[in-house]
Tab-separated table of C-alpha atoms and ligand atoms in Angstrom:
chain	number	residue	atom	x	y	z
A	165	MET	CA	20.509	23.203	-28.361
A	166	ALA	CA	17.918	20.440	-28.648
A	167	LYS	CA	19.992	18.417	-26.189
A	168	CYS	CA	19.799	21.227	-23.626
A	169	SER	CA	16.041	21.373	-23.662
A	170	GLU	CA	15.850	17.576	-23.398
A	171	THR	CA	17.913	17.373	-20.221
A	172	PRO	CA	16.816	20.159	-17.923
A	173	VAL	CA	19.429	21.965	-15.860
A	174	TRP	CA	17.730	20.970	-12.580
A	175	HIS	CA	18.082	17.331	-13.570
A	176	GLN	CA	21.835	17.546	-14.184
A	177	LYS	CA	22.541	19.669	-11.118
A	178	GLY	CA	20.284	17.864	-8.689
A	179	LEU	CA	21.112	14.263	-9.588
A	180	ARG	CA	24.556	14.663	-8.060
A	181	HIS	CA	22.957	15.467	-4.726
A	182	VAL	CA	19.803	13.421	-4.467
A	183	TRP	CA	19.667	9.912	-2.981
A	184	LEU	CA	17.106	7.661	-4.662
A	185	PRO	CA	14.990	4.911	-3.023
A	186	TYR	CA	16.261	1.313	-3.067
A	187	THR	CA	18.765	2.374	-5.712
A	188	GLN	CA	22.399	1.474	-6.159
A	189	MET	CA	23.495	4.996	-7.077
A	190	LYS	CA	26.675	3.794	-8.792
A	191	THR	CA	24.920	1.727	-11.445
A	192	VAL	CA	21.526	3.434	-11.540
A	193	ALA	CA	19.897	4.081	-14.906
A	194	VAL	CA	19.242	7.809	-15.232
A	195	PRO	CA	15.793	8.449	-13.727
A	196	LEU	CA	13.341	10.027	-16.133
A	197	PRO	CA	12.731	13.765	-15.677
A	198	VAL	CA	8.971	14.330	-15.445
A	199	VAL	CA	7.580	17.776	-16.157
A	200	ARG	CA	3.828	17.183	-16.174
A	201	THR	CA	1.096	14.650	-15.445
A	202	GLN	CA	-2.469	14.427	-16.665
A	203	ALA	CA	-4.986	11.604	-16.126
A	204	SER	CA	-2.979	8.432	-16.938
A	205	ARG	CA	-0.156	10.236	-18.749
A	206	ILE	CA	3.320	11.219	-17.611
A	207	THR	CA	5.102	13.806	-19.758
A	208	LEU	CA	8.900	13.740	-19.832
A	209	ALA	CA	11.207	16.709	-20.292
A	210	ASP	CA	11.980	15.697	-23.877
A	211	GLY	CA	8.274	15.775	-24.725
A	212	ARG	CA	7.660	12.012	-24.662
A	213	GLU	CA	4.417	10.851	-23.059
A	214	LEU	CA	4.204	7.599	-21.131
A	215	ILE	CA	1.055	5.753	-20.107
A	216	ASP	CA	1.288	5.096	-16.403
A	217	GLY	CA	0.813	1.446	-15.437
A	218	ILE	CA	1.519	1.904	-11.725
A	219	ALA	CA	-0.424	5.072	-10.745
A	220	SER	CA	2.529	6.282	-8.675
A	221	TRP	CA	2.747	3.349	-6.298
A	222	TRP	CA	-1.065	2.813	-6.468
A	223	THR	CA	-1.931	6.236	-5.102
A	224	ALA	CA	-3.350	8.132	-8.103
A	225	CYS	CA	-6.562	6.117	-8.360
A	226	HIS	CA	-8.539	8.931	-10.062
A	227	GLY	CA	-5.700	9.714	-12.481
A	228	TYR	CA	-3.396	12.696	-12.110
A	229	ASN	CA	-4.599	16.299	-11.729
A	230	HIS	CA	-8.246	15.456	-11.170
A	231	PRO	CA	-10.046	18.832	-11.176
A	232	HIS	CA	-12.109	18.006	-8.088
A	233	LEU	CA	-9.032	17.157	-5.998
A	234	ARG	CA	-7.201	20.205	-7.310
A	235	ALA	CA	-10.084	22.491	-6.418
A	236	ALA	CA	-10.397	21.023	-2.910
A	237	VAL	CA	-6.702	21.460	-2.136
A	238	THR	CA	-6.576	24.950	-3.637
A	239	GLN	CA	-9.627	26.059	-1.696
A	240	GLN	CA	-8.258	24.675	1.576
A	241	LEU	CA	-4.898	26.355	0.909
A	242	GLU	CA	-6.657	29.733	0.722
A	243	VAL	CA	-8.289	29.231	4.125
A	244	MET	CA	-5.717	27.308	6.148
A	245	PRO	CA	-2.909	25.047	4.947
A	246	HIS	CA	-2.564	23.321	8.300
A	247	VAL	CA	-2.651	23.738	12.059
A	248	MET	CA	-1.163	21.387	14.616
A	249	PHE	CA	-3.476	18.667	15.885
A	250	GLY	CA	-2.341	18.984	19.501
A	251	GLY	CA	-5.089	20.919	21.298
A	252	LEU	CA	-6.597	22.060	17.976
A	253	VAL	CA	-8.838	20.370	15.446
A	254	HIS	CA	-10.256	21.419	12.105
A	255	GLU	CA	-13.096	20.632	9.762
A	256	PRO	CA	-11.241	18.676	7.038
A	257	ALA	CA	-9.803	16.136	9.527
A	258	LEU	CA	-12.968	15.712	11.586
A	259	THR	CA	-15.146	15.363	8.510
A	260	LEU	CA	-12.720	12.808	7.121
A	261	ALA	CA	-12.682	10.804	10.378
A	262	HIS	CA	-16.457	10.727	10.367
A	263	ARG	CA	-16.652	9.682	6.707
A	264	LEU	CA	-14.011	6.948	7.024
A	265	ALA	CA	-15.800	5.516	10.065
A	266	ALA	CA	-19.053	5.441	8.101
A	267	LYS	CA	-17.467	3.644	5.152
A	268	LEU	CA	-15.404	1.080	7.053
A	269	PRO	CA	-17.246	-2.068	8.132
A	270	GLY	CA	-17.236	-3.831	11.478
A	271	GLY	CA	-17.351	-0.973	13.951
A	272	LEU	CA	-13.983	0.470	12.916
A	273	ASP	CA	-14.747	3.988	14.011
A	274	ARG	CA	-11.851	5.657	15.828
A	275	VAL	CA	-9.381	7.288	13.435
A	276	PHE	CA	-5.790	8.268	14.250
A	277	PHE	CA	-4.146	10.306	11.476
A	278	CYS	CA	-0.499	10.361	10.471
A	279	ASP	CA	1.514	11.119	7.366
A	280	SER	CA	2.790	7.882	5.850
A	281	GLY	CA	1.838	4.251	5.511
A	282	SER	CA	4.785	2.972	7.529
A	283	VAL	CA	3.940	5.274	10.404
A	284	SER	CA	0.291	4.195	10.370
A	285	VAL	CA	1.516	0.604	10.782
A	286	GLU	CA	3.865	1.696	13.593
A	287	VAL	CA	0.855	3.307	15.265
A	288	ALA	CA	-1.218	0.141	14.811
A	289	MET	CA	1.568	-1.890	16.458
A	290	LYS	CA	1.926	0.544	19.351
A	291	MET	CA	-1.850	0.583	19.739
A	292	ALA	CA	-1.919	-3.216	19.963
A	293	VAL	CA	0.928	-3.396	22.487
A	294	GLN	CA	-0.518	-0.617	24.619
A	295	TYR	CA	-3.971	-2.218	24.435
A	296	TRP	CA	-2.567	-5.072	26.526
A	297	LEU	CA	-0.381	-2.889	28.768
A	298	ASN	CA	-3.361	-0.719	29.671
A	299	GLN	CA	-5.129	-3.851	30.851
A	300	GLY	CA	-2.203	-4.771	33.069
A	301	LEU	CA	-0.816	-7.475	30.769
A	302	ARG	CA	2.906	-7.044	30.271
A	303	GLY	CA	5.059	-8.963	27.819
A	304	ARG	CA	2.646	-9.042	24.904
A	305	THR	CA	5.033	-7.326	22.502
A	306	ARG	CA	5.371	-9.726	19.569
A	307	PHE	CA	3.415	-9.896	16.351
A	308	VAL	CA	2.517	-12.747	14.068
A	309	ALA	CA	3.156	-11.694	10.453
A	310	PHE	CA	3.473	-13.543	7.157
A	311	ARG	CA	5.959	-14.469	4.474
A	312	GLY	CA	5.404	-12.344	1.386
A	313	GLY	CA	4.135	-9.453	3.499
A	314	TYR	CA	5.179	-5.832	3.259
A	315	HIS	CA	4.283	-3.277	5.916
A	316	GLY	CA	6.808	-0.467	5.508
A	317	ASP	CA	10.410	0.658	5.719
A	318	THR	CA	10.739	2.032	9.248
A	319	THR	CA	12.522	-0.174	11.779
A	320	GLY	CA	9.346	-1.249	13.550
A	321	THR	CA	7.541	-2.197	10.342
A	322	MET	CA	10.563	-3.785	8.640
A	323	ALA	CA	10.503	-6.390	11.392
A	324	VAL	CA	7.034	-7.613	10.342
A	325	CYS	CA	7.862	-7.707	6.598
A	326	ASP	CA	8.896	-10.867	4.781
A	327	PRO	CA	12.360	-11.656	6.224
A	328	GLU	CA	13.999	-11.645	2.762
A	329	GLU	CA	12.179	-8.615	1.362
A	330	GLY	CA	12.483	-6.771	4.668
A	331	MET	CA	16.206	-7.571	4.713
A	332	HIS	CA	16.069	-8.808	8.299
A	333	ARG	CA	19.526	-10.344	8.026
A	334	LEU	CA	21.058	-7.027	7.021
A	335	PHE	CA	19.554	-5.262	10.017
A	336	ARG	CA	20.033	-7.995	12.583
A	337	GLY	CA	20.585	-6.502	16.021
A	338	LEU	CA	18.349	-3.546	15.217
A	339	LEU	CA	15.078	-5.307	14.505
A	340	PRO	CA	12.896	-6.819	17.209
A	341	GLU	CA	12.059	-10.469	16.654
A	342	HIS	CA	8.537	-11.303	15.564
A	343	ILE	CA	6.908	-14.543	14.477
A	344	ILE	CA	6.890	-14.731	10.675
A	345	LEU	CA	5.018	-17.719	9.264
A	346	ASP	CA	3.226	-18.966	6.153
A	347	LEU	CA	-0.313	-17.771	5.544
A	348	PRO	CA	-2.806	-20.477	6.550
A	349	ARG	CA	-3.839	-21.445	3.015
A	350	ASP	CA	-5.160	-24.857	4.050
A	351	GLU	CA	-5.879	-26.936	7.140
A	352	GLU	CA	-2.294	-28.143	7.387
A	353	THR	CA	-0.659	-24.688	7.378
A	354	MET	CA	-3.432	-23.540	9.716
A	355	ALA	CA	-2.548	-26.320	12.167
A	356	SER	CA	1.132	-25.371	12.194
A	357	LEU	CA	0.258	-21.682	12.570
A	358	GLU	CA	-1.994	-22.549	15.484
A	359	ARG	CA	0.756	-24.604	17.152
A	360	ALA	CA	3.190	-21.678	16.829
A	361	VAL	CA	0.653	-19.244	18.275
A	362	ALA	CA	-0.412	-21.567	21.099
A	363	ALA	CA	3.217	-22.001	22.184
A	364	ARG	CA	3.735	-18.259	22.663
A	365	ALA	CA	0.229	-16.830	22.965
A	366	ASN	CA	0.987	-14.757	26.054
A	367	GLU	CA	3.857	-12.977	24.227
A	368	ILE	CA	1.738	-12.009	21.223
A	369	ALA	CA	-0.034	-8.659	20.886
A	370	GLY	CA	-1.616	-9.271	17.511
A	371	ILE	CA	-1.624	-10.680	14.010
A	372	ILE	CA	-0.874	-8.371	11.066
A	373	VAL	CA	-1.709	-9.146	7.455
A	374	GLU	CA	-2.438	-7.458	4.135
A	375	PRO	CA	-5.917	-8.777	3.271
A	376	LEU	CA	-6.405	-10.578	-0.098
A	377	VAL	CA	-3.330	-9.114	-1.826
A	378	GLN	CA	0.196	-8.958	-0.438
A	379	GLY	CA	1.435	-6.012	-2.490
A	380	ALA	CA	5.050	-4.897	-2.477
A	381	GLY	CA	6.183	-8.312	-1.203
A	382	GLY	CA	5.375	-9.892	-4.580
A	383	MET	CA	1.732	-9.217	-5.557
A	384	LEU	CA	0.631	-12.518	-3.985
A	385	PHE	CA	-3.070	-13.315	-3.668
A	386	HIS	CA	-4.966	-15.355	-1.109
A	387	GLU	CA	-8.605	-16.203	-0.538
A	388	ALA	CA	-11.052	-14.839	2.018
A	389	ALA	CA	-10.926	-18.239	3.783
A	390	VAL	CA	-7.358	-17.424	4.893
A	391	LEU	CA	-8.588	-14.276	6.618
A	392	LYS	CA	-11.512	-16.131	8.200
A	393	ARG	CA	-9.003	-18.599	9.691
A	394	LEU	CA	-6.926	-15.703	11.040
A	395	ARG	CA	-10.019	-14.102	12.581
A	396	ALA	CA	-10.926	-17.394	14.264
A	397	LEU	CA	-7.366	-17.827	15.518
A	398	ALA	CA	-7.251	-14.264	16.863
A	399	ASP	CA	-10.561	-14.815	18.651
A	400	ARG	CA	-9.480	-18.155	20.115
A	401	TYR	CA	-6.265	-16.718	21.593
A	402	GLU	CA	-7.681	-13.225	22.229
A	403	LEU	CA	-5.196	-11.514	19.891
A	404	LEU	CA	-5.845	-8.308	17.988
A	405	LEU	CA	-6.202	-8.719	14.228
A	406	ILE	CA	-4.659	-5.904	12.189
A	407	PHE	CA	-5.419	-5.516	8.479
A	408	ASP	CA	-2.904	-3.434	6.558
A	409	GLU	CA	-5.131	-2.090	3.755
A	410	ILE	CA	-2.597	0.472	2.573
A	411	PHE	CA	-2.371	-1.329	-0.772
A	412	THR	CA	-5.874	-2.819	-0.977
A	413	GLY	CA	-7.906	0.092	0.411
A	414	PHE	CA	-10.027	2.370	-1.794
A	415	GLY	CA	-11.207	0.022	-4.474
A	416	ARG	CA	-8.041	-1.674	-5.687
A	417	THR	CA	-9.342	-5.231	-5.223
A	418	GLY	CA	-12.904	-4.486	-6.381
A	419	SER	CA	-14.648	-3.363	-3.190
A	420	LEU	CA	-13.907	-0.162	-1.310
A	421	PHE	CA	-11.953	-2.204	1.257
A	422	ALA	CA	-10.683	-5.772	0.949
A	423	CYS	CA	-12.149	-6.643	4.351
A	424	GLU	CA	-15.623	-6.095	2.825
A	425	THR	CA	-15.041	-8.687	0.105
A	426	ALA	CA	-13.531	-11.054	2.643
A	427	GLU	CA	-16.386	-10.398	5.089
A	428	VAL	CA	-13.875	-10.380	7.920
A	429	ALA	CA	-13.654	-7.444	10.307
A	430	PRO	CA	-10.261	-6.635	11.828
A	431	ASP	CA	-9.744	-4.866	15.156
A	432	ILE	CA	-7.419	-2.293	13.595
A	433	VAL	CA	-6.979	-1.234	9.963
A	434	THR	CA	-4.294	0.923	8.344
A	435	LEU	CA	-4.952	3.120	5.290
A	436	SER	CA	-2.754	5.329	3.113
A	437	LYS	CA	-1.644	5.123	-0.576
A	438	ALA	CA	-4.906	5.999	-2.413
A	439	LEU	CA	-6.415	7.809	0.594
A	440	THR	CA	-5.801	11.235	-0.976
A	441	GLY	CA	-6.042	10.059	-4.570
A	442	GLY	CA	-2.299	10.469	-4.972
A	443	THR	CA	-2.094	14.160	-4.137
A	444	MET	CA	-0.809	14.539	-0.577
A	445	PRO	CA	0.839	12.248	1.970
A	446	LEU	CA	-1.654	11.049	4.568
A	447	ALA	CA	-2.387	7.848	6.455
A	448	ALA	CA	-4.815	6.631	9.073
A	449	THR	CA	-4.968	3.902	11.695
A	450	VAL	CA	-8.566	3.043	12.501
A	451	ALA	CA	-9.580	1.037	15.563
A	452	THR	CA	-12.773	-0.512	16.866
A	453	GLN	CA	-14.520	0.636	20.011
A	454	LYS	CA	-13.130	-2.435	21.799
A	455	VAL	CA	-9.555	-1.276	21.169
A	456	PHE	CA	-10.368	2.344	21.973
A	457	ASP	CA	-12.018	1.369	25.265
A	458	ALA	CA	-8.692	0.006	26.583
A	459	PHE	CA	-7.302	3.563	26.377
A	460	TRP	CA	-10.327	5.210	28.058
A	461	SER	CA	-9.133	5.788	31.614
A	462	ASP	CA	-8.299	8.323	34.318
A	463	ASP	CA	-4.617	7.447	33.953
A	464	PRO	CA	-2.766	9.871	31.621
A	465	LEU	CA	-0.299	7.063	30.813
A	466	HIS	CA	-3.147	5.091	29.270
A	467	ALA	CA	-3.383	7.647	26.443
A	468	LEU	CA	-2.175	6.527	23.010
A	469	MET	CA	1.462	7.571	23.005
A	470	HIS	CA	1.951	8.911	19.506
A	471	GLY	CA	1.620	12.275	17.723
A	472	PRO	CA	3.289	13.130	14.420
A	473	THR	CA	3.934	16.842	13.804
A	474	TYR	CA	1.896	16.928	10.608
A	475	MET	CA	-0.876	14.584	11.732
A	476	GLY	CA	-4.280	15.355	10.272
A	477	HIS	CA	-2.711	17.688	7.722
A	478	ALA	CA	-5.537	19.960	6.590
A	479	LEU	CA	-4.594	20.058	2.883
A	480	ALA	CA	-4.207	16.282	2.828
A	481	CYS	CA	-7.519	15.756	4.632
A	482	ALA	CA	-9.229	18.114	2.165
A	483	ALA	CA	-7.790	16.023	-0.666
A	484	ALA	CA	-8.963	12.791	1.003
A	485	ASN	CA	-12.481	14.171	1.448
A	486	ALA	CA	-12.532	15.139	-2.224
A	487	SER	CA	-11.295	11.667	-3.141
A	488	LEU	CA	-14.154	10.109	-1.145
A	489	ASP	CA	-16.573	12.426	-3.017
A	490	LEU	CA	-15.322	10.882	-6.256
A	491	PHE	CA	-15.847	7.345	-4.944
A	492	GLU	CA	-19.417	8.393	-4.085
A	493	ARG	CA	-20.195	10.288	-7.289
A	494	GLU	CA	-18.347	8.412	-9.985
A	495	PRO	CA	-18.590	4.742	-10.900
A	496	ARG	CA	-15.146	3.811	-9.571
A	497	LEU	CA	-15.934	0.222	-8.592
A	498	ASP	CA	-17.541	-0.406	-12.013
A	499	GLN	CA	-14.372	0.977	-13.568
A	500	VAL	CA	-12.326	-1.453	-11.477
A	501	ARG	CA	-14.488	-4.312	-12.795
A	502	ALA	CA	-13.925	-3.135	-16.379
A	503	ILE	CA	-10.169	-2.935	-15.754
A	504	GLU	CA	-10.254	-6.437	-14.255
A	505	ALA	CA	-11.878	-7.743	-17.445
A	506	GLY	CA	-9.406	-5.814	-19.600
A	507	LEU	CA	-6.434	-7.164	-17.638
A	508	ARG	CA	-7.766	-10.712	-17.841
A	509	GLN	CA	-8.152	-10.535	-21.580
A	510	GLY	CA	-5.042	-8.458	-22.242
A	511	LEU	CA	-2.590	-10.442	-20.108
A	512	GLU	CA	-3.947	-13.905	-20.958
A	513	PRO	CA	-1.546	-14.322	-23.929
A	514	CYS	CA	1.334	-14.297	-21.402
A	515	ARG	CA	0.140	-17.600	-19.951
A	516	GLY	CA	2.178	-20.430	-21.395
A	517	LEU	CA	5.092	-18.244	-22.510
A	518	PRO	CA	8.396	-19.932	-21.630
A	519	ARG	CA	9.460	-17.565	-18.858
A	520	VAL	CA	6.009	-17.079	-17.321
A	521	ARG	CA	5.158	-18.883	-14.097
A	522	ASP	CA	1.747	-17.406	-13.409
A	523	VAL	CA	-0.732	-14.826	-14.606
A	524	ARG	CA	-3.152	-13.570	-11.965
A	525	ILE	CA	-5.667	-10.773	-11.821
A	526	ARG	CA	-7.721	-9.396	-8.952
A	527	GLY	CA	-9.613	-6.134	-9.293
A	528	ALA	CA	-7.330	-3.509	-10.823
A	529	VAL	CA	-4.207	-5.578	-10.137
A	530	GLY	CA	-2.737	-7.562	-13.033
A	531	VAL	CA	0.317	-9.705	-12.383
A	532	VAL	CA	2.620	-11.650	-14.674
A	533	GLU	CA	5.025	-13.638	-12.552
A	534	LEU	CA	8.244	-14.688	-14.293
A	535	ASP	CA	10.704	-17.387	-13.278
A	536	ARG	CA	13.202	-14.606	-12.598
A	537	ILE	CA	14.158	-11.147	-13.836
A	538	ASP	CA	17.837	-10.926	-14.739
A	539	ASP	CA	18.054	-7.326	-15.833
A	540	LEU	CA	15.437	-5.130	-14.214
A	541	VAL	CA	16.899	-1.960	-15.698
A	542	GLU	CA	16.791	-3.319	-19.242
A	543	LEU	CA	13.218	-4.535	-18.740
A	544	ARG	CA	12.109	-1.095	-17.579
A	545	ARG	CA	13.849	0.471	-20.585
A	546	ARG	CA	11.946	-1.815	-22.954
A	547	PHE	CA	8.616	-0.843	-21.438
A	548	ILE	CA	9.478	2.809	-21.831
A	549	ALA	CA	10.313	2.166	-25.489
A	550	GLU	CA	6.723	0.870	-25.781
A	551	GLY	CA	5.398	4.098	-24.247
A	552	ALA	CA	4.536	2.472	-20.917
A	553	PHE	CA	5.739	3.272	-17.416
A	554	ILE	CA	5.864	-0.125	-15.725
A	555	ARG	CA	8.140	-0.997	-12.824
A	556	PRO	CA	8.672	-4.717	-12.308
A	557	LEU	CA	9.262	-5.805	-8.733
A	558	GLY	CA	11.224	-8.917	-7.728
A	559	SER	CA	10.167	-11.437	-10.355
A	560	VAL	CA	6.794	-9.905	-11.195
A	561	VAL	CA	5.637	-7.520	-13.869
A	562	TYR	CA	2.445	-5.888	-12.659
A	563	LEU	CA	-0.126	-3.314	-13.672
A	564	THR	CA	-2.040	-1.221	-11.124
A	565	PRO	CA	-3.396	1.607	-13.267
A	566	ALA	CA	-5.622	4.528	-12.299
A	567	PHE	CA	-9.284	3.452	-12.190
A	568	THR	CA	-10.035	6.155	-14.758
A	569	ILE	CA	-7.613	4.812	-17.366
A	570	ALA	CA	-9.063	4.808	-20.889
A	571	GLU	CA	-9.700	1.456	-22.557
A	572	ASP	CA	-7.144	2.062	-25.323
A	573	GLU	CA	-4.529	3.117	-22.772
A	574	LEU	CA	-5.046	-0.108	-20.825
A	575	THR	CA	-4.696	-2.034	-24.081
A	576	THR	CA	-1.404	-0.252	-24.773
A	577	LEU	CA	-0.174	-1.342	-21.338
A	578	THR	CA	-1.221	-4.997	-21.631
A	579	ARG	CA	0.166	-5.210	-25.195
A	580	ALA	CA	3.476	-3.794	-23.967
A	581	VAL	CA	3.616	-6.448	-21.217
A	582	VAL	CA	2.820	-9.284	-23.649
A	583	LYS	CA	5.357	-8.039	-26.217
A	584	VAL	CA	8.202	-7.476	-23.769
A	585	VAL	CA	7.604	-10.733	-21.872
A	586	ARG	CA	7.396	-12.672	-25.163
A	587	GLU	CA	10.772	-11.255	-26.233
A	588	LEU	CA	12.491	-12.396	-23.033
A	589	ASN	CA	14.809	-15.337	-23.470
B	1570	PLP	C1	3.276	1.124	0.780
B	1570	PLP	C2	2.846	0.269	1.890
B	1570	PLP	C3	3.249	0.537	3.209
B	1570	PLP	C4	4.188	1.673	3.562
B	1570	PLP	O1	3.677	2.924	3.225
B	1570	PLP	P1	4.670	4.184	3.090
B	1570	PLP	O2	3.756	5.326	2.845
B	1570	PLP	O3	5.572	3.877	1.933
B	1570	PLP	O4	5.408	4.293	4.361
B	1570	PLP	C5	2.791	-0.294	4.216
B	1570	PLP	N1	1.973	-1.329	3.944
B	1570	PLP	C6	1.569	-1.615	2.693
B	1570	PLP	C7	0.634	-2.764	2.465
B	1570	PLP	C8	1.995	-0.835	1.622
B	1570	PLP	O5	1.599	-1.124	0.382
């Protein structure tokens, strides 16, 4: 009887029919049935509570079930769940466009909405290519992107991911060829990047990079100087600079957007993940006036050729507006600073452990890089035994909690990381 209530019927029935992400279904560990969330807690069907170290792929920045987000979505649902964005507009989307433009630096003020991060990157790439086409320049269809980068799972975006992570070899023949290089971390790598760009400048539409933190590609950090070099390079060769802030946007690195900290303004920025505070899928591609001007014409073919069915989803935009309210009303960036201090102190004991290569912290991102992870499934199981939901990636164990996480919850997470990493042999 107890067994029955622990494994819900929907879990048993549905698992035979669902296909899980990046998962070898033959050897998969049984995914945990979740029945409830609240703040930084995930409740499982058997009654266990886990402290969430990942905030659902970095989306739930205010914690789960925040009353203000709930109220905004509920209220919008009463009035109008959604209407198509072709020929119609509505208050939640237009208010959100206006507010995002006001918050983004550097004249980024034209917002195109879509429904997922990958698609917002696809739109940014199409925007960049069409920017040149509309000016009569054909053949500028390649992008410069960087090792360690991650920009999505669709075919267009896979081709600008790290070649290993993006599995370029596996999909050879399908993916267009772009120019994937090392980030210009010093003068030498900058010189070789510049040589590569100079050789093919008239084929290149733009440069795409995740500013300050390369997320899913390995939680790799770089300094603002790298982005300043990319801005200078883009200016010298008249390329568009695209910042993918899907991971870094909305406070994760300590400022509302990473481009603010870096003091570098891109021509196009992509946003998603924490945009709606983890409630609804939504993404945005935001361009400067300069980019927008290339589409302003009497020629209908100069219009931006994209339009997802659910673009500007009214419920999602209502959630995003409510999330921005919280960034305005509550001390989110102070909370990120407190988390940064907590991560620094809490993860420091990992430094010097035999299997640890690096410990690095930036904003509400704490990373313990190992020499390798042999058994990912076993590692995840050990974290769960410590009451923590942590999902190592490649060879890194990382924490990206909600900004509202309580101090003792963060301590539980960092202690779990130290304990589990110490026990590795
Ligand atoms: C998650 C992510 C994406 C892809 O977003 P999806 O919503 O999963 O399509 C793209 N770029 C970055 C930097 C991301 O972190």
